[in-house]
Tab-separated table of N, CA and C in Angstrom:
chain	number	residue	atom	x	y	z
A	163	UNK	N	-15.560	9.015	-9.416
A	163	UNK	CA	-14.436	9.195	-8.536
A	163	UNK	C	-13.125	9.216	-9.317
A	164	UNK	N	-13.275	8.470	-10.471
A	164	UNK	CA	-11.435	8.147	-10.914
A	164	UNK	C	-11.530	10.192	-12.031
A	165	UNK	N	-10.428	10.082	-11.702
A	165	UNK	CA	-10.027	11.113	-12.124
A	165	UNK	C	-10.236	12.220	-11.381
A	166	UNK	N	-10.485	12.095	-10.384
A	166	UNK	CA	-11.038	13.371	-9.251
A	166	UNK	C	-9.908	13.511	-8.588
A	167	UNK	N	-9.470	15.189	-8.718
A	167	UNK	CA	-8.372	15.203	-7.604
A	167	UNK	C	-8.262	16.084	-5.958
A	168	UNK	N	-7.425	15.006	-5.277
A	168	UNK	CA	-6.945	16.014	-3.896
A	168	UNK	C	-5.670	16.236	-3.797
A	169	UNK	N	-5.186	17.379	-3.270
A	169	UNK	CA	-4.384	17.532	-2.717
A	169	UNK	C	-3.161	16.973	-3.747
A	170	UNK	N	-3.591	17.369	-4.938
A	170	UNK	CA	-2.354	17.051	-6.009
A	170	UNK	C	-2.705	15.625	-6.427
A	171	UNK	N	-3.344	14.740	-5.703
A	171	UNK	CA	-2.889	13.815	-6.487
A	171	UNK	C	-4.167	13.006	-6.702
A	172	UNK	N	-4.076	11.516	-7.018
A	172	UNK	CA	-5.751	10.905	-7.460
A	172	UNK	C	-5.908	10.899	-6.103
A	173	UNK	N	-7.243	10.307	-6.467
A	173	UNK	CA	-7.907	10.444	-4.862
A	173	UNK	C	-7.948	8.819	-4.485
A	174	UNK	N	-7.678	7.998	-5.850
A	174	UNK	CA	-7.469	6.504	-4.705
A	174	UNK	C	-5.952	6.005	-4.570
A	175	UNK	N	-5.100	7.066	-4.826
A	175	UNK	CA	-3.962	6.501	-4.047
A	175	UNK	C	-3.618	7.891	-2.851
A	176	UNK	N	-4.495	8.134	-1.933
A	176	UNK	CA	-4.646	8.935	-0.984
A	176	UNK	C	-4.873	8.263	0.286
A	177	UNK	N	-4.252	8.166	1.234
A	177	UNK	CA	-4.706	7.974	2.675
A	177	UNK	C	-5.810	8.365	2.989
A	178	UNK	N	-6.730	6.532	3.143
A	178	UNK	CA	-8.350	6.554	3.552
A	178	UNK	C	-8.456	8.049	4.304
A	179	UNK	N	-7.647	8.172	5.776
A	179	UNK	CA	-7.625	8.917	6.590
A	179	UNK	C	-7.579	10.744	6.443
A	180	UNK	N	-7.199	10.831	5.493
A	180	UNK	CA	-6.371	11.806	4.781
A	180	UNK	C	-7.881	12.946	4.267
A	181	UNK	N	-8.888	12.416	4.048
A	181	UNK	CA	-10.098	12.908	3.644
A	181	UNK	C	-11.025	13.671	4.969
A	182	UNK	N	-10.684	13.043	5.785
A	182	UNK	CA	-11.536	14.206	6.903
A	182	UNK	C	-10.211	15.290	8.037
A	183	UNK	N	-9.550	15.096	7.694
A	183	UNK	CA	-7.858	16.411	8.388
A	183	UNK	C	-8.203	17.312	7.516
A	184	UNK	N	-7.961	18.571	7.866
A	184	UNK	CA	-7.993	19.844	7.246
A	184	UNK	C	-7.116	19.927	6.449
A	185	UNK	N	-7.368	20.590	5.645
A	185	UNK	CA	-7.298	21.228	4.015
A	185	UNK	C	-5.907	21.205	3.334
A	186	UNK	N	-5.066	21.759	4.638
A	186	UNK	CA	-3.426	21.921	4.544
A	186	UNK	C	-2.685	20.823	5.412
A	187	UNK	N	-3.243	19.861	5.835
A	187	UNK	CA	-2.641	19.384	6.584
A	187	UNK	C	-1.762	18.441	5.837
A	188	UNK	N	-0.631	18.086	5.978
A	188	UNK	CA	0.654	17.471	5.213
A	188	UNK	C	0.716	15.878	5.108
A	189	UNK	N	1.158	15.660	4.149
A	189	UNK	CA	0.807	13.723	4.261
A	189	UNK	C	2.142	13.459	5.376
A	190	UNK	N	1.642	12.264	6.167
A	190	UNK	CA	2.991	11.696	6.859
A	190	UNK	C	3.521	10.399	6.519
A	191	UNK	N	4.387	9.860	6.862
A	191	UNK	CA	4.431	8.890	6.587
A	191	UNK	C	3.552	7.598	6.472
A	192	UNK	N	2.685	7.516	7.115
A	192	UNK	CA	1.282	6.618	6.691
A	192	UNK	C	1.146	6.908	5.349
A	193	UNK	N	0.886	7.763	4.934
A	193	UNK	CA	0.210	8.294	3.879
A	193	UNK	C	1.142	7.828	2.851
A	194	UNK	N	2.475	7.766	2.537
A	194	UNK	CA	3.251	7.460	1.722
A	194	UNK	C	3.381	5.745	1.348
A	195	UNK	N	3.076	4.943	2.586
A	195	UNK	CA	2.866	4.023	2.536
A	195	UNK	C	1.652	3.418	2.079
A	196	UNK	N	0.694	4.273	2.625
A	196	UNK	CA	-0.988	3.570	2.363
A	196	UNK	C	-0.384	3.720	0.414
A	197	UNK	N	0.142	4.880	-0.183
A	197	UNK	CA	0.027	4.862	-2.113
A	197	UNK	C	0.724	4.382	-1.974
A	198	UNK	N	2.083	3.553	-1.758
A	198	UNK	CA	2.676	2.853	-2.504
A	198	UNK	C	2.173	1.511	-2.281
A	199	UNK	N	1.171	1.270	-1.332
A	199	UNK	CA	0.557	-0.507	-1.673
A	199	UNK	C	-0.605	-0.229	-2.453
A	200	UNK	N	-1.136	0.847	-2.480
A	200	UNK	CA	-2.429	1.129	-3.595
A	200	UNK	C	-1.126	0.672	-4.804
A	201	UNK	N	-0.252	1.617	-4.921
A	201	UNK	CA	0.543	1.985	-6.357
A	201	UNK	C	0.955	0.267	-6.849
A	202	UNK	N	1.502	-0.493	-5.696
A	202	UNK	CA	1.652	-1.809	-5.997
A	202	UNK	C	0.356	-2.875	-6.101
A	203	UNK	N	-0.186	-2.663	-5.489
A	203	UNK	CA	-1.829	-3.402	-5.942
A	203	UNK	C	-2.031	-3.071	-7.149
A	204	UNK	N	-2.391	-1.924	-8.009
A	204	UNK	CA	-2.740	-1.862	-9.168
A	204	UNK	C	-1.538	-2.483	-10.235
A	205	UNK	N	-0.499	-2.214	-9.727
A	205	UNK	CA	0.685	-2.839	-10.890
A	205	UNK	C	0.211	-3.978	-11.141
A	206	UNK	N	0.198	-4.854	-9.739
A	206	UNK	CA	-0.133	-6.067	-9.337
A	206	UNK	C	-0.946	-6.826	-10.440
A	207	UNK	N	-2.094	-5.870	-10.329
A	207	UNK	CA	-3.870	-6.603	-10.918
A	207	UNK	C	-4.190	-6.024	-12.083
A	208	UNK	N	-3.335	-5.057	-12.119
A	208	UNK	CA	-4.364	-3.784	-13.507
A	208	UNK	C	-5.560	-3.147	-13.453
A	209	UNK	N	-5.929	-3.181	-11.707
A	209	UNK	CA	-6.482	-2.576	-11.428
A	209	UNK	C	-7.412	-1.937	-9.659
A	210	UNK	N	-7.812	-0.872	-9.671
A	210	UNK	CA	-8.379	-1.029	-8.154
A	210	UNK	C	-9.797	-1.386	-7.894
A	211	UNK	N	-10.246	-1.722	-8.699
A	211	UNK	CA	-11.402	-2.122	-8.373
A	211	UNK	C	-11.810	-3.800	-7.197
A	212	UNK	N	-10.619	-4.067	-7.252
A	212	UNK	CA	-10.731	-5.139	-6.213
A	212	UNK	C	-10.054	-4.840	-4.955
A	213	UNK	N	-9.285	-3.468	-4.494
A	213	UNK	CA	-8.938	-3.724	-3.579
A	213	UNK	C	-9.692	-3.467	-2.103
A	214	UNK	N	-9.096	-4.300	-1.475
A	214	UNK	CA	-9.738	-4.588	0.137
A	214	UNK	C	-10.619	-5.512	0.003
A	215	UNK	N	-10.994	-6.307	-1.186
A	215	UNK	CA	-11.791	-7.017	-0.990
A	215	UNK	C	-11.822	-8.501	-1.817
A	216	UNK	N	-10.469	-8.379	-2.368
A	216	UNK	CA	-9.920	-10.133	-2.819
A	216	UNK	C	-8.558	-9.649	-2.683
A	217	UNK	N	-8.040	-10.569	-2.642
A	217	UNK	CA	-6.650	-11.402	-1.924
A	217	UNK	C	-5.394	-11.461	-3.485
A	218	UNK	N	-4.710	-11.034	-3.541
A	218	UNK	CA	-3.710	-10.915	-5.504
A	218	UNK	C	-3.512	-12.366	-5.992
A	219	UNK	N	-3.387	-13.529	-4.626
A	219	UNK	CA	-3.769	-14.617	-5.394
A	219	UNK	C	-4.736	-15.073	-5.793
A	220	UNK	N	-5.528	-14.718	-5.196
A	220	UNK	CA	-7.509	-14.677	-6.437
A	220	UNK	C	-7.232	-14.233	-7.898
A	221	UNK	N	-6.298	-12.800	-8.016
A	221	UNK	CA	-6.430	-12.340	-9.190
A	221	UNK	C	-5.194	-12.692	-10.315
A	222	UNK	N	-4.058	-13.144	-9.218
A	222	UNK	CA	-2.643	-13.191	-10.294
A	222	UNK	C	-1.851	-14.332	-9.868
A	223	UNK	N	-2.352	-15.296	-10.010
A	223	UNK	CA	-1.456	-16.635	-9.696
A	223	UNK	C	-0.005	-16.637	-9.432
A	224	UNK	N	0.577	-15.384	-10.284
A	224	UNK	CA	1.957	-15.705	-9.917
A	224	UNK	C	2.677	-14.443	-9.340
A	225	UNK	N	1.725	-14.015	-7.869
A	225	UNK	CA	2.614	-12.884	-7.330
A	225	UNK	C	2.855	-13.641	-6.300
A	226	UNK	N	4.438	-14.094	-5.721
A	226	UNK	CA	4.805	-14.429	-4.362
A	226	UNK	C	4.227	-13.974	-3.271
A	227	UNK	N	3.968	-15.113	-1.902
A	227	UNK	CA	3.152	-14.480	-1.004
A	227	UNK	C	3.959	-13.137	-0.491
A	228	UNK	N	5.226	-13.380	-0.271
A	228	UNK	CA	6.069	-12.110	0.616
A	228	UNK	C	5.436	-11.230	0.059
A	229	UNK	N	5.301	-10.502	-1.614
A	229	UNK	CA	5.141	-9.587	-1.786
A	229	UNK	C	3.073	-9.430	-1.960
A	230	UNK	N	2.823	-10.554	-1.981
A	230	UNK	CA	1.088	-10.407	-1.632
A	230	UNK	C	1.132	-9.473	-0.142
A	231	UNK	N	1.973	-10.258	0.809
A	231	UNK	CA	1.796	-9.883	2.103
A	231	UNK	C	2.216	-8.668	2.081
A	232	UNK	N	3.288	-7.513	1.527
A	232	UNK	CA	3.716	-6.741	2.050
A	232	UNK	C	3.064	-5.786	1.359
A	233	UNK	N	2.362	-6.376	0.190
A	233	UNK	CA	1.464	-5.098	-0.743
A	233	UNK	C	0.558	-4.720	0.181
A	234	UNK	N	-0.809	-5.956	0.700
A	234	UNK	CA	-1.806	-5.624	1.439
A	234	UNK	C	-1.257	-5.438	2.514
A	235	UNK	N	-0.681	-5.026	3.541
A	235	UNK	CA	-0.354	-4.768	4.913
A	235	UNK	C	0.050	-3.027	4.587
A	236	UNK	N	0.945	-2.768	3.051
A	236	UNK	CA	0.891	-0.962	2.998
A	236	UNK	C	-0.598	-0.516	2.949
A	237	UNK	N	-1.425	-1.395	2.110
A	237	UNK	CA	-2.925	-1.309	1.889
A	237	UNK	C	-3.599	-1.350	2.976
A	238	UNK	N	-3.250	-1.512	4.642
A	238	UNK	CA	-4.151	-1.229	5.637
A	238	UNK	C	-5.243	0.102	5.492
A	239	UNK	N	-6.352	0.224	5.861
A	239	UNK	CA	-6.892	1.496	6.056
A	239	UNK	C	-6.789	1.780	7.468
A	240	UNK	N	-6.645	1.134	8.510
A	240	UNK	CA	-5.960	1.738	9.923
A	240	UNK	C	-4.213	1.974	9.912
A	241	UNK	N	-4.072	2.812	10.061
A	241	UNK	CA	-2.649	3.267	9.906
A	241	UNK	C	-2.149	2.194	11.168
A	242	UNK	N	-2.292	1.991	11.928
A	242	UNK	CA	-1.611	0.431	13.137
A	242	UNK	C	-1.173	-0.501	12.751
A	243	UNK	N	-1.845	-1.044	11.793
A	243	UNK	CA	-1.886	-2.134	10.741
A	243	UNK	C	-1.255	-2.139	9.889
A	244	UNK	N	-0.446	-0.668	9.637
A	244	UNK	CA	0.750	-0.736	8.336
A	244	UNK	C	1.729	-0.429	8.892
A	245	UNK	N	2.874	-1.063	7.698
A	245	UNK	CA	3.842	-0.579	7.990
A	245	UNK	C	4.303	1.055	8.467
A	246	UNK	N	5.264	1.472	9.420
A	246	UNK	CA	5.377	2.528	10.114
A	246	UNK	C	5.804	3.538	9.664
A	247	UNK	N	6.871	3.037	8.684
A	247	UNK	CA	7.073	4.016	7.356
A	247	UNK	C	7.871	3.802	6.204
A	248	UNK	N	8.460	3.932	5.107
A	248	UNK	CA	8.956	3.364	3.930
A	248	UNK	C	10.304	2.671	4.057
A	249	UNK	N	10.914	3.432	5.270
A	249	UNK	CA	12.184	2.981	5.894
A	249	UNK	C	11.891	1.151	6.116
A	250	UNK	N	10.937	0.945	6.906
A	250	UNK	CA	10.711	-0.112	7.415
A	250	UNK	C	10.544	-1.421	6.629
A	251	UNK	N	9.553	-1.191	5.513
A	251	UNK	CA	9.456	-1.750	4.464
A	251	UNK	C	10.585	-2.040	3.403
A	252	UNK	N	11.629	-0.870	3.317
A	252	UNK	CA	12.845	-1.462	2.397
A	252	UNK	C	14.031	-2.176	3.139
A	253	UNK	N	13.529	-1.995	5.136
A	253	UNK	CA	14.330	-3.424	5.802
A	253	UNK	C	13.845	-4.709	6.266
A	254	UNK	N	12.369	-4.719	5.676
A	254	UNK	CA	11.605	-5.969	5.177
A	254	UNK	C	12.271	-6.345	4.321
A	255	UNK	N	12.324	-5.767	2.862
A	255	UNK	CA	12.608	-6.274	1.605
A	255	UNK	C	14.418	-6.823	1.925
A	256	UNK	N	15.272	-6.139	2.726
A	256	UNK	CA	16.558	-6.698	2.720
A	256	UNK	C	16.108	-8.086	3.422
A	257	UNK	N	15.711	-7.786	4.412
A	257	UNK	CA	15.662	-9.396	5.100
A	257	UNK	C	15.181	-10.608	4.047
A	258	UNK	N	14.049	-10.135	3.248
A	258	UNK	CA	14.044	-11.242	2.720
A	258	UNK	C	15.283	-11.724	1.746
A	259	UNK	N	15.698	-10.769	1.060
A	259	UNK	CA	16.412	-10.506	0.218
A	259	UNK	C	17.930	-11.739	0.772
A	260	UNK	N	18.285	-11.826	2.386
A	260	UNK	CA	19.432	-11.994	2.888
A	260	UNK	C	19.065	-13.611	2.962
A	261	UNK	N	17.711	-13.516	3.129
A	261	UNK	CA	17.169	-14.889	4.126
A	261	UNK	C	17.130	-16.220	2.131
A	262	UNK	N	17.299	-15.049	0.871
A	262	UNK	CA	17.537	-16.091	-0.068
A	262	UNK	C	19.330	-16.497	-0.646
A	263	UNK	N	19.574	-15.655	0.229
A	263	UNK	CA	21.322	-15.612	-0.336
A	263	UNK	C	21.615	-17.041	0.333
């Protein structure tokens, strides 16, 4: 699988969902979100072989929960379950951001 490509890009930072929609069909905002918590999980761990199925404090003692929580929640594979779109997530990150001032 690693090195296999769709639609331009790898195929595990692709929206689970994204594999059975036709051929041309355009990423939406889910989709931008589902890779950037893949893209932050791997920063995270150094790697994907654990994701969906251990927790970043199993693997990295020192990632804060906020950002444990907000990595795996882009990492949903039901789009309901994630954030709604990138907008949303960088007025997560202010709030926390306000709530340390």
């Amino acid at each position: 699988m690693a090195g296999r490509k769709i639609r331009g890009g790898p195929l595990n930072n692709v929206w689970p969902l994204d594999h059975s929609g036709p051929p041309d069909a355009a990423p939406d905002a889910a989709s931008a979100v589902y890779s950037m918590g893949v893209i932050l999980y791997e920063m995270l761990t150094g790697s994907l072989d654990t994701l969906g199925t251990k927790r970043l404090g199993e693997l990295s003692g020192n990632v804060p929960p906020w950002l444990e929580n907000l990595t795996l929640k882009c990492c949903q594979k039901e789009k309901a379950q994630r954030y709604p779109d990138l907008d949303k997530i960088f007025s997560v990150l202010v709030d926390l951001k306000k709530k340390q001032e």
